[in-house]
PDB file of C-alpha atoms in Angstrom:
ATOM      1  CA  MET A   1     -44.683 157.243   4.647  1.00 54.00           C
ATOM      2  CA  SER A   2     -45.943 160.757   5.286  1.00 60.00           C
ATOM      3  CA  THR A   3     -48.904 162.080   3.327  1.00 66.00           C
ATOM      4  CA  VAL A   4     -47.922 165.680   4.041  1.00 68.00           C
ATOM      5  CA  LEU A   5     -46.593 167.402   0.971  1.00 63.00           C
ATOM      6  CA  PRO A   6     -43.417 169.440   1.432  1.00 65.00           C
ATOM      7  CA  MET A   7     -43.899 173.194   1.259  1.00 58.00           C
ATOM      8  CA  ARG A   8     -41.868 175.154  -1.224  1.00 66.00           C
ATOM      9  CA  SER A   9     -40.289 177.716   1.053  1.00 77.00           C
ATOM     10  CA  GLN A  10     -39.485 178.616   4.632  1.00 75.00           C
ATOM     11  CA  SER A  11     -41.902 181.532   4.274  1.00 78.00           C
ATOM     12  CA  ALA A  12     -44.769 179.179   3.401  1.00 74.00           C
ATOM     13  CA  ARG A  13     -43.929 176.925   6.362  1.00 76.00           C
ATOM     14  CA  ASN A  14     -43.815 179.899   8.726  1.00 83.00           C
ATOM     15  CA  LYS A  15     -47.203 181.115   7.479  1.00 84.00           C
ATOM     16  CA  GLN A  16     -48.713 177.638   7.954  1.00 84.00           C
ATOM     17  CA  ASN A  17     -47.216 177.340  11.454  1.00 88.00           C
ATOM     18  CA  ARG A  18     -48.600 180.755  12.443  1.00 90.00           C
ATOM     19  CA  GLN A  19     -52.056 179.747  11.192  1.00 88.00           C
ATOM     20  CA  VAL A  20     -52.003 176.475  13.153  1.00 89.00           C
ATOM     21  CA  ALA A  21     -50.820 178.268  16.306  1.00 92.00           C
ATOM     22  CA  HIS A  22     -53.563 180.905  15.915  1.00 90.00           C
ATOM     23  CA  THR A  23     -56.249 178.240  15.425  1.00 91.00           C
ATOM     24  CA  LEU A  24     -55.046 176.301  18.478  1.00 93.00           C
ATOM     25  CA  LYS A  25     -55.126 179.513  20.526  1.00 94.00           C
ATOM     26  CA  LEU A  26     -58.740 180.198  19.462  1.00 92.00           C
ATOM     27  CA  LEU A  27     -59.717 176.623  20.281  1.00 95.00           C
ATOM     28  CA  GLY A  28     -58.083 176.788  23.700  1.00 95.00           C
ATOM     29  CA  GLU A  29     -59.653 180.121  24.620  1.00 96.00           C
ATOM     30  CA  THR A  30     -63.113 179.051  23.473  1.00 97.00           C
ATOM     31  CA  ILE A  31     -62.966 175.656  25.198  1.00 97.00           C
ATOM     32  CA  HIS A  32     -61.784 177.332  28.417  1.00 98.00           C
ATOM     33  CA  ALA A  33     -64.674 179.838  28.256  1.00 97.00           C
ATOM     34  CA  LEU A  34     -67.240 177.088  27.604  1.00 97.00           C
ATOM     35  CA  ILE A  35     -65.967 175.001  30.521  1.00 97.00           C
ATOM     36  CA  HIS A  36     -65.930 178.085  32.758  1.00 97.00           C
ATOM     37  CA  ASP A  37     -69.589 178.717  31.829  1.00 95.00           C
ATOM     38  CA  GLY A  38     -70.542 175.163  32.811  1.00 96.00           C
ATOM     39  CA  TYR A  39     -70.659 173.403  29.440  1.00 97.00           C
ATOM     40  CA  THR A  40     -69.192 169.933  28.867  1.00 97.00           C
ATOM     41  CA  VAL A  41     -66.903 169.729  25.847  1.00 97.00           C
ATOM     42  CA  LEU A  42     -67.179 166.359  24.087  1.00 97.00           C
ATOM     43  CA  ARG A  43     -64.691 166.814  21.254  1.00 97.00           C
ATOM     44  CA  TYR A  44     -62.962 169.316  19.010  1.00 95.00           C
ATOM     45  CA  GLU A  45     -61.832 169.247  15.415  1.00 94.00           C
ATOM     46  CA  MET A  46     -59.717 171.533  13.299  1.00 89.00           C
ATOM     47  CA  SER A  47     -58.780 171.570   9.647  1.00 84.00           C
ATOM     48  CA  GLU A  48     -57.260 174.038   7.265  1.00 77.00           C
ATOM     49  CA  TRP A  49     -60.522 174.326   5.303  1.00 79.00           C
ATOM     50  CA  GLY A  50     -62.887 175.829   7.836  1.00 86.00           C
ATOM     51  CA  ALA A  51     -63.463 177.201  11.286  1.00 92.00           C
ATOM     52  CA  PRO A  52     -62.560 174.876  14.175  1.00 94.00           C
ATOM     53  CA  LEU A  53     -65.426 172.783  15.547  1.00 96.00           C
ATOM     54  CA  ILE A  54     -66.204 172.198  19.219  1.00 97.00           C
ATOM     55  CA  GLU A  55     -68.961 169.762  20.158  1.00 97.00           C
ATOM     56  CA  ILE A  56     -70.610 170.254  23.534  1.00 97.00           C
ATOM     57  CA  GLN A  57     -73.061 168.091  25.452  1.00 96.00           C
ATOM     58  CA  ASN A  58     -76.664 169.221  25.171  1.00 95.00           C
ATOM     59  CA  CYS A  59     -77.980 170.810  28.363  1.00 92.00           C
ATOM     60  CA  THR A  60     -80.525 173.395  29.474  1.00 90.00           C
ATOM     61  CA  GLN A  61     -77.884 176.137  29.150  1.00 91.00           C
ATOM     62  CA  CYS A  62     -77.561 175.514  25.403  1.00 90.00           C
ATOM     63  CA  GLU A  63     -80.724 177.545  24.762  1.00 89.00           C
ATOM     64  CA  ARG A  64     -78.868 180.616  26.055  1.00 91.00           C
ATOM     65  CA  LEU A  65     -76.350 180.259  23.222  1.00 91.00           C
ATOM     66  CA  LEU A  66     -79.116 181.107  20.728  1.00 90.00           C
ATOM     67  CA  GLY A  67     -77.715 178.709  18.149  1.00 90.00           C
ATOM     68  CA  CYS A  68     -79.330 178.114  14.807  1.00 91.00           C
ATOM     69  CA  TRP A  69     -80.655 174.791  13.596  1.00 91.00           C
ATOM     70  CA  TYR A  70     -77.862 173.440  11.412  1.00 86.00           C
ATOM     71  CA  LYS A  71     -78.899 169.934  10.331  1.00 91.00           C
ATOM     72  CA  ARG A  72     -81.116 166.964  11.132  1.00 91.00           C
ATOM     73  CA  ILE A  73     -79.711 163.451  11.399  1.00 90.00           C
ATOM     74  CA  HIS A  74     -81.829 160.286  11.259  1.00 88.00           C
ATOM     75  CA  ASP A  75     -80.610 157.158  13.033  1.00 84.00           C
ATOM     76  CA  ASN A  76     -82.026 154.079  14.796  1.00 86.00           C
ATOM     77  CA  GLU A  77     -83.229 156.205  17.709  1.00 82.00           C
ATOM     78  CA  GLY A  78     -85.095 158.737  15.562  1.00 86.00           C
ATOM     79  CA  SER A  79     -84.225 162.279  14.564  1.00 88.00           C
ATOM     80  CA  ARG A  80     -81.421 164.270  16.109  1.00 89.00           C
ATOM     81  CA  TYR A  81     -81.238 168.018  15.535  1.00 93.00           C
ATOM     82  CA  VAL A  82     -77.847 169.692  15.479  1.00 94.00           C
ATOM     83  CA  PHE A  83     -77.551 173.347  16.476  1.00 95.00           C
ATOM     84  CA  GLN A  84     -74.563 175.577  15.833  1.00 96.00           C
ATOM     85  CA  LYS A  85     -73.253 178.904  17.100  1.00 96.00           C
ATOM     86  CA  MET A  86     -70.067 180.728  16.066  1.00 96.00           C
ATOM     87  CA  ILE A  87     -68.088 181.753  19.156  1.00 95.00           C
ATOM     88  CA  ASN A  88     -64.653 183.380  18.987  1.00 94.00           C
ATOM     89  CA  GLY A  89     -64.092 182.110  15.441  1.00 93.00           C
ATOM     90  CA  CYS A  90     -65.036 178.524  16.391  1.00 95.00           C
ATOM     91  CA  ARG A  91     -68.163 176.590  15.452  1.00 96.00           C
ATOM     92  CA  VAL A  92     -69.821 175.284  18.616  1.00 97.00           C
ATOM     93  CA  GLU A  93     -72.309 172.440  18.040  1.00 96.00           C
ATOM     94  CA  TRP A  94     -74.719 170.468  20.193  1.00 96.00           C
ATOM     95  CA  SER A  95     -77.528 168.084  19.327  1.00 93.00           C
ATOM     96  CA  THR A  96     -80.917 167.252  20.762  1.00 91.00           C
ATOM     97  CA  ARG A  97     -83.372 164.408  20.186  1.00 83.00           C
ATOM     98  CA  GLY A  98     -86.908 165.059  19.001  1.00 70.00           C
ATOM     99  CA  HIS A  99     -88.193 168.600  18.726  1.00 56.00           C
TER     100      HIS A  99
END
């Protein structure tokens, strides 16, 4: 059984389809640019509620992105700091241990 609710009109479906296509285009362009610049993309995520998210592997180049400290996560290995930078309408995140 599908959890997707039916839309009321063809116009609403077309608008939703255009939005999804636009978001996928932004994701593709941004991922391509990151890979071209030498970053390793670990995962991506998109939803209708916010900007798409791309997670990259932490590396020495990440400092050049001038990201801001976004959150700190505590786990069995200690603290992990997550940085974020908005690029081409996508949130790009990477994390680092310690600090």
